[in-house]
Amino acid sequence: MSRHILNRREWGKIVLGSLASALIPFDATADVVKIGPIDSRFRGVLLGVQSYSFRDLNLDDARQAMREIGIGSCELWAGHLEPRELRDDTDARAREELRRWRLRAPLSLFYGVRERFDRAGITINAYNYTMRDDFTDEEIEVGFRQARALGTRILTSSSNVSTAQRIDRVARRYRMYVGLHNHSRISPNEIATPESFQRAMRGTSNIRINLDVGHFVAAGFDPVAFIRRNHARIVTLHIKDRKRDQGPPVPFGTGDTPLRAILRLLRDNGYKIPANIEYEYAGADTRLEVKRCFEYCKRILLS
């Protein structure tokens, strides 16, 4: 995005363009006929996808790709709904304009997305909405209203330890749960270590864990042991493969993340935790790579 300050007309075009892309009448799409639910539960484990995996596709194309692959469960990334032009974290003006968009976006946008996923036979198991220290209370709360309109009681969030108490107050009021997402950056206020998860959850009732098993390994921790100890507070997993010692994301089965052990742990212990594939490594074609990830995990669960 260019760094000039948007005038009112430019900002209005961005908002209207975003809404138009999400509110296309249903009879103008391929989803005229409602299909039955897609079953991507294998041996009791719900295998889904984080829609960020399809970040190079618009939401309709991402949803169509899920259908073609056979994925019936989705953790919906807010970036698929928000204006791409405003997602420049380095631009303070864009950040304020994104805040304005979030507070003004009509909930009909989110109800419409929910209906499209319902018609496609895909369940939205969680809504991935970032809530960090620079978020106002109003900006935090609007994420819960959006999630409710999308039909889920679970949010996942890249957040800070220091933001957890504010998030929890809203989560309790809405009777919803928020799984904090870990990265591999080890810093006192970032969610990255077992200890940082514990500090963030301390004194809260509705803060949970969204464990990214690849990032956890890259940061030097054991996801299998962590899941065993904390499965009751984990609302979703992000399934990816990374190398140890801050290594890169790699094709499934070629890194140091014990994906086979993790998926069998869920299966053999009956843990009701959605396992959402998050494709991040450099591949050729997004649809093809997500399908490879999906088939890899499916084979493990069925073996």
CSV table of C-alpha atoms in Angstrom, one decimal:
chain,number,residue,atom,x,y,z
A,1,MET,CA,0.0,0.0,0.0
A,2,SER,CA,1.2,3.5,-0.8
A,3,ARG,CA,2.0,5.6,2.2
A,4,HIS,CA,0.0,8.7,1.3
A,5,ILE,CA,-3.0,9.6,3.5
A,6,LEU,CA,-6.3,8.4,2.1
A,7,ASN,CA,-8.9,11.1,1.5
A,8,ARG,CA,-12.6,10.4,2.3
A,9,ARG,CA,-13.4,9.3,-1.2
A,10,GLU,CA,-10.5,6.8,-1.4
A,11,TRP,CA,-11.4,5.4,2.0
A,12,GLY,CA,-15.0,5.0,1.0
A,13,LYS,CA,-14.0,3.1,-2.1
A,14,ILE,CA,-12.0,0.7,0.0
A,15,VAL,CA,-14.9,0.1,2.4
A,16,LEU,CA,-17.4,-0.3,-0.3
A,17,GLY,CA,-15.2,-2.6,-2.3
A,18,SER,CA,-14.6,-4.8,0.6
A,19,LEU,CA,-18.3,-5.0,1.4
A,20,ALA,CA,-19.2,-5.7,-2.2
A,21,SER,CA,-16.8,-8.6,-2.4
A,22,ALA,CA,-18.4,-10.2,0.6
A,23,LEU,CA,-22.0,-9.4,-0.1
A,24,ILE,CA,-22.4,-10.6,-3.7
A,25,PRO,CA,-26.0,-12.0,-4.0
A,26,PHE,CA,-26.0,-15.7,-3.6
A,27,ASP,CA,-27.7,-16.3,-7.0
A,28,ALA,CA,-24.7,-14.8,-8.6
A,29,THR,CA,-22.3,-17.4,-7.1
A,30,ALA,CA,-21.7,-21.1,-7.7
A,31,ASP,CA,-23.4,-21.9,-4.4
A,32,VAL,CA,-27.0,-21.8,-5.7
A,33,VAL,CA,-27.8,-25.3,-4.4
A,34,LYS,CA,-27.1,-26.0,-0.8
A,35,ILE,CA,-25.0,-29.2,-0.4
A,36,GLY,CA,-24.8,-31.5,2.6
A,37,PRO,CA,-22.1,-31.0,5.2
A,38,ILE,CA,-18.6,-32.1,4.3
A,39,ASP,CA,-17.2,-34.7,6.8
A,40,SER,CA,-13.5,-34.2,7.4
A,41,ARG,CA,-13.5,-36.0,10.8
A,42,PHE,CA,-11.2,-39.0,10.7
A,43,ARG,CA,-11.1,-41.5,13.6
A,44,GLY,CA,-12.7,-38.9,15.8
A,45,VAL,CA,-10.3,-36.0,14.9
A,46,LEU,CA,-11.7,-33.0,13.2
A,47,LEU,CA,-9.2,-32.0,10.4
A,48,GLY,CA,-9.8,-28.5,9.2
A,49,VAL,CA,-7.8,-25.6,7.8
A,50,GLN,CA,-6.9,-22.1,8.8
A,51,SER,CA,-8.1,-20.0,5.9
A,52,TYR,CA,-4.8,-18.0,6.1
A,53,SER,CA,-3.4,-21.0,4.2
A,54,PHE,CA,-5.3,-19.6,1.2
A,55,ARG,CA,-4.1,-16.0,1.7
A,56,ASP,CA,-3.3,-15.5,-2.0
A,57,LEU,CA,-7.0,-16.3,-2.9
A,58,ASN,CA,-10.1,-14.3,-2.2
A,59,LEU,CA,-12.6,-15.8,0.2
A,60,ASP,CA,-14.9,-17.3,-2.4
A,61,ASP,CA,-12.0,-19.0,-4.2
A,62,ALA,CA,-10.6,-20.2,-0.8
A,63,ARG,CA,-14.0,-21.7,0.1
A,64,GLN,CA,-14.2,-23.4,-3.3
A,65,ALA,CA,-10.8,-24.9,-2.7
A,66,MET,CA,-11.9,-26.3,0.6
A,67,ARG,CA,-14.8,-28.0,-1.0
A,68,GLU,CA,-12.7,-29.5,-3.8
A,69,ILE,CA,-10.1,-30.8,-1.3
A,70,GLY,CA,-12.9,-32.2,1.0
A,71,ILE,CA,-12.3,-29.9,4.0
A,72,GLY,CA,-15.4,-29.4,6.1
A,73,SER,CA,-14.1,-27.3,8.9
A,74,CYS,CA,-12.5,-23.9,8.8
A,75,GLU,CA,-10.8,-21.4,11.1
A,76,LEU,CA,-11.6,-18.2,9.3
A,77,TRP,CA,-8.9,-15.6,9.1
A,78,ALA,CA,-10.1,-12.0,9.5
A,79,GLY,CA,-7.8,-11.0,6.7
A,80,HIS,CA,-10.1,-12.7,4.3
A,81,LEU,CA,-12.8,-10.2,5.3
A,82,GLU,CA,-10.9,-7.0,5.9
A,83,PRO,CA,-9.7,-4.6,3.2
A,84,ARG,CA,-6.3,-5.8,1.9
A,85,GLU,CA,-5.3,-2.2,1.3
A,86,LEU,CA,-5.4,-1.4,5.0
A,87,ARG,CA,-3.4,-4.4,6.3
A,88,ASP,CA,0.0,-2.6,6.3
A,89,ASP,CA,1.2,-2.8,9.9
A,90,THR,CA,4.0,-0.3,9.3
A,91,ASP,CA,1.6,2.5,8.2
A,92,ALA,CA,0.0,4.3,11.2
A,93,ARG,CA,-2.6,5.9,9.0
A,94,ALA,CA,-3.6,2.5,7.5
A,95,ARG,CA,-3.8,1.1,11.0
A,96,GLU,CA,-6.3,3.8,12.1
A,97,GLU,CA,-8.3,3.3,8.9
A,98,LEU,CA,-8.5,-0.4,9.5
A,99,ARG,CA,-9.8,0.3,13.1
A,100,ARG,CA,-12.5,2.6,11.6
A,101,TRP,CA,-13.4,-0.2,9.1
A,102,ARG,CA,-13.8,-2.7,11.9
A,103,LEU,CA,-16.0,-0.5,13.9
A,104,ARG,CA,-18.2,0.5,10.9
A,105,ALA,CA,-18.5,-2.8,9.0
A,106,PRO,CA,-22.1,-4.0,9.1
A,107,LEU,CA,-22.7,-7.4,10.7
A,108,SER,CA,-24.6,-8.3,7.5
A,109,LEU,CA,-21.2,-8.9,5.9
A,110,PHE,CA,-20.4,-11.6,8.5
A,111,TYR,CA,-23.9,-13.2,8.4
A,112,GLY,CA,-23.5,-13.4,4.6
A,113,VAL,CA,-20.2,-15.1,4.9
A,114,ARG,CA,-21.7,-17.6,7.4
A,115,GLU,CA,-24.5,-18.4,5.0
A,116,ARG,CA,-22.1,-19.0,2.2
A,117,PHE,CA,-20.1,-21.4,4.3
A,118,ASP,CA,-23.3,-23.2,5.4
A,119,ARG,CA,-24.4,-23.6,1.8
A,120,ALA,CA,-21.0,-25.0,1.0
A,121,GLY,CA,-21.2,-27.6,3.8
A,122,ILE,CA,-18.3,-26.1,5.7
A,123,THR,CA,-18.4,-25.3,9.4
A,124,ILE,CA,-16.6,-22.2,10.8
A,125,ASN,CA,-15.0,-23.7,13.9
A,126,ALA,CA,-13.2,-20.5,15.0
A,127,TYR,CA,-12.6,-16.9,14.0
A,128,ASN,CA,-9.0,-15.7,13.9
A,129,TYR,CA,-9.0,-12.0,14.9
A,130,THR,CA,-5.9,-10.3,16.2
A,131,MET,CA,-6.3,-8.4,19.5
A,132,ARG,CA,-3.1,-6.7,20.7
A,133,ASP,CA,-2.1,-3.9,23.1
A,134,ASP,CA,-2.9,-1.2,20.6
A,135,PHE,CA,-6.5,-2.3,20.3
A,136,THR,CA,-9.2,-0.2,21.9
A,137,ASP,CA,-11.8,-1.8,24.0
A,138,GLU,CA,-14.4,-1.2,21.2
A,139,GLU,CA,-12.1,-2.8,18.6
A,140,ILE,CA,-11.7,-5.9,20.9
A,141,GLU,CA,-15.5,-6.1,21.4
A,142,VAL,CA,-16.4,-5.9,17.7
A,143,GLY,CA,-14.4,-9.1,17.1
A,144,PHE,CA,-16.8,-11.0,19.4
A,145,ARG,CA,-19.8,-9.6,17.5
A,146,GLN,CA,-18.3,-10.6,14.2
A,147,ALA,CA,-17.5,-14.1,15.5
A,148,ARG,CA,-21.1,-14.5,16.8
A,149,ALA,CA,-22.4,-13.4,13.4
A,150,LEU,CA,-20.2,-16.1,11.8
A,151,GLY,CA,-21.7,-18.7,14.0
A,152,THR,CA,-18.8,-19.6,16.3
A,153,ARG,CA,-18.2,-19.2,20.0
A,154,ILE,CA,-14.4,-19.5,19.6
A,155,LEU,CA,-11.9,-16.8,18.6
A,156,THR,CA,-8.2,-17.4,18.1
A,157,SER,CA,-5.9,-14.4,18.5
A,158,SER,CA,-2.3,-13.3,18.1
A,159,SER,CA,-2.1,-11.2,21.2
A,160,ASN,CA,0.0,-10.1,24.1
A,161,VAL,CA,0.3,-11.4,27.6
A,162,SER,CA,-0.7,-8.0,28.9
A,163,THR,CA,-3.9,-7.9,26.7
A,164,ALA,CA,-5.4,-11.1,28.1
A,165,GLN,CA,-7.2,-9.6,31.0
A,166,ARG,CA,-9.0,-7.1,28.8
A,167,ILE,CA,-10.0,-9.8,26.3
A,168,ASP,CA,-11.2,-12.1,29.1
A,169,ARG,CA,-13.6,-9.5,30.4
A,170,VAL,CA,-15.3,-9.2,27.0
A,171,ALA,CA,-15.2,-13.0,26.5
A,172,ARG,CA,-17.0,-13.6,29.8
A,173,ARG,CA,-19.7,-11.1,28.8
A,174,TYR,CA,-20.3,-12.8,25.5
A,175,ARG,CA,-19.9,-16.3,26.9
A,176,MET,CA,-17.2,-17.1,24.3
A,177,TYR,CA,-13.7,-18.4,24.5
A,178,VAL,CA,-10.4,-17.0,23.1
A,179,GLY,CA,-7.5,-19.2,22.2
A,180,LEU,CA,-4.3,-17.2,22.3
A,181,HIS,CA,-2.0,-18.0,19.4
A,182,ASN,CA,1.8,-18.6,19.9
A,183,HIS,CA,4.6,-17.6,17.6
A,184,SER,CA,8.3,-18.4,18.0
A,185,ARG,CA,9.4,-14.9,19.1
A,186,ILE,CA,10.5,-15.3,22.7
A,187,SER,CA,9.9,-12.0,24.4
A,188,PRO,CA,8.3,-11.2,27.8
A,189,ASN,CA,5.0,-9.8,26.4
A,190,GLU,CA,4.6,-12.3,23.5
A,191,ILE,CA,2.9,-15.7,23.6
A,192,ALA,CA,5.6,-18.2,22.7
A,193,THR,CA,6.5,-20.3,25.7
A,194,PRO,CA,4.6,-22.6,28.1
A,195,GLU,CA,5.2,-20.0,30.8
A,196,SER,CA,3.8,-17.1,28.7
A,197,PHE,CA,0.6,-19.1,28.1
A,198,GLN,CA,0.3,-19.6,31.9
A,199,ARG,CA,0.9,-16.0,32.6
A,200,ALA,CA,-1.7,-14.9,30.1
A,201,MET,CA,-4.3,-17.3,31.4
A,202,ARG,CA,-3.7,-16.6,35.1
A,203,GLY,CA,-6.8,-15.1,36.7
A,204,THR,CA,-9.0,-15.5,33.6
A,205,SER,CA,-11.9,-17.8,33.0
A,206,ASN,CA,-12.4,-17.7,29.2
A,207,ILE,CA,-8.8,-17.4,27.9
A,208,ARG,CA,-7.7,-20.6,26.2
A,209,ILE,CA,-4.9,-21.9,24.0
A,210,ASN,CA,-4.6,-22.0,20.2
A,211,LEU,CA,-1.4,-24.0,20.0
A,212,ASP,CA,0.7,-23.6,16.8
A,213,VAL,CA,2.7,-26.8,17.0
A,214,GLY,CA,5.2,-25.7,14.3
A,215,HIS,CA,6.1,-22.4,16.0
A,216,PHE,CA,6.3,-24.3,19.4
A,217,VAL,CA,8.9,-26.6,18.0
A,218,ALA,CA,10.8,-23.8,16.4
A,219,ALA,CA,10.9,-22.0,19.8
A,220,GLY,CA,12.4,-25.1,21.4
A,221,PHE,CA,9.4,-26.8,23.1
A,222,ASP,CA,7.7,-30.2,23.0
A,223,PRO,CA,4.1,-29.9,21.7
A,224,VAL,CA,3.2,-33.5,22.6
A,225,ALA,CA,4.0,-33.0,26.3
A,226,PHE,CA,2.3,-29.6,26.3
A,227,ILE,CA,-0.9,-31.0,24.7
A,228,ARG,CA,-1.0,-33.9,27.2
A,229,ARG,CA,-0.8,-31.4,30.1
A,230,ASN,CA,-3.1,-28.8,28.7
A,231,HIS,CA,-5.6,-30.5,26.4
A,232,ALA,CA,-8.6,-29.3,28.4
A,233,ARG,CA,-7.7,-25.6,27.7
A,234,ILE,CA,-6.7,-26.0,24.0
A,235,VAL,CA,-9.5,-24.9,21.7
A,236,THR,CA,-7.6,-25.4,18.4
A,237,LEU,CA,-4.3,-26.5,17.0
A,238,HIS,CA,-2.5,-25.0,14.1
A,239,ILE,CA,-0.8,-27.9,12.2
A,240,LYS,CA,2.4,-27.0,10.4
A,241,ASP,CA,5.9,-28.4,10.2
A,242,ARG,CA,9.0,-26.3,11.1
A,243,LYS,CA,12.6,-26.9,11.9
A,244,ARG,CA,14.0,-26.5,15.3
A,245,ASP,CA,16.0,-23.4,16.4
A,246,GLN,CA,13.8,-20.9,14.7
A,247,GLY,CA,13.9,-22.9,11.5
A,248,PRO,CA,11.6,-22.2,8.5
A,249,PRO,CA,8.2,-23.8,7.7
A,250,VAL,CA,8.7,-26.9,5.5
A,251,PRO,CA,6.5,-29.4,3.7
A,252,PHE,CA,4.8,-31.7,6.1
A,253,GLY,CA,6.9,-34.7,7.2
A,254,THR,CA,10.3,-33.0,6.4
A,255,GLY,CA,10.8,-30.9,9.5
A,256,ASP,CA,11.2,-31.4,13.2
A,257,THR,CA,7.5,-31.1,14.3
A,258,PRO,CA,6.2,-34.5,15.5
A,259,LEU,CA,3.0,-34.3,13.4
A,260,ARG,CA,2.5,-38.1,13.5
A,261,ALA,CA,2.7,-38.2,17.3
A,262,ILE,CA,0.5,-35.1,17.7
A,263,LEU,CA,-2.3,-36.4,15.5
A,264,ARG,CA,-2.2,-39.9,17.0
A,265,LEU,CA,-2.3,-38.3,20.5
A,266,LEU,CA,-5.6,-36.6,19.5
A,267,ARG,CA,-7.0,-39.7,18.0
A,268,ASP,CA,-6.0,-42.2,20.6
A,269,ASN,CA,-7.0,-40.1,23.6
A,270,GLY,CA,-10.3,-38.7,22.1
A,271,TYR,CA,-9.2,-35.1,22.5
A,272,LYS,CA,-11.9,-33.0,20.9
A,273,ILE,CA,-9.5,-30.4,19.6
A,274,PRO,CA,-9.9,-29.2,15.9
A,275,ALA,CA,-6.6,-29.7,14.0
A,276,ASN,CA,-6.4,-26.9,11.5
A,277,ILE,CA,-3.8,-27.1,8.8
A,278,GLU,CA,-1.9,-23.9,8.3
A,279,TYR,CA,0.1,-23.9,5.0
A,280,GLU,CA,3.0,-21.5,5.3
A,281,TYR,CA,6.0,-23.0,3.5
A,282,ALA,CA,7.0,-21.9,0.0
A,283,GLY,CA,5.2,-24.2,-2.4
A,284,ALA,CA,4.1,-24.2,-6.1
A,285,ASP,CA,0.3,-23.9,-6.0
A,286,THR,CA,-1.7,-23.2,-2.9
A,287,ARG,CA,-4.6,-25.6,-3.6
A,288,LEU,CA,-2.2,-28.4,-4.4
A,289,GLU,CA,0.0,-27.8,-1.3
A,290,VAL,CA,-3.0,-27.6,1.0
A,291,LYS,CA,-4.3,-30.8,-0.5
A,292,ARG,CA,-1.0,-32.5,0.1
A,293,CYS,CA,-1.0,-31.3,3.7
A,294,PHE,CA,-4.6,-32.6,4.2
A,295,GLU,CA,-3.8,-36.0,2.7
A,296,TYR,CA,-0.7,-36.3,4.8
A,297,CYS,CA,-2.6,-35.7,8.0
A,298,LYS,CA,-5.5,-37.9,6.9
A,299,ARG,CA,-3.2,-40.9,6.2
A,300,ILE,CA,-1.7,-40.6,9.7
A,301,LEU,CA,-5.2,-40.6,11.3
A,302,LEU,CA,-6.4,-43.5,9.3
A,303,SER,CA,-3.3,-45.6,9.7
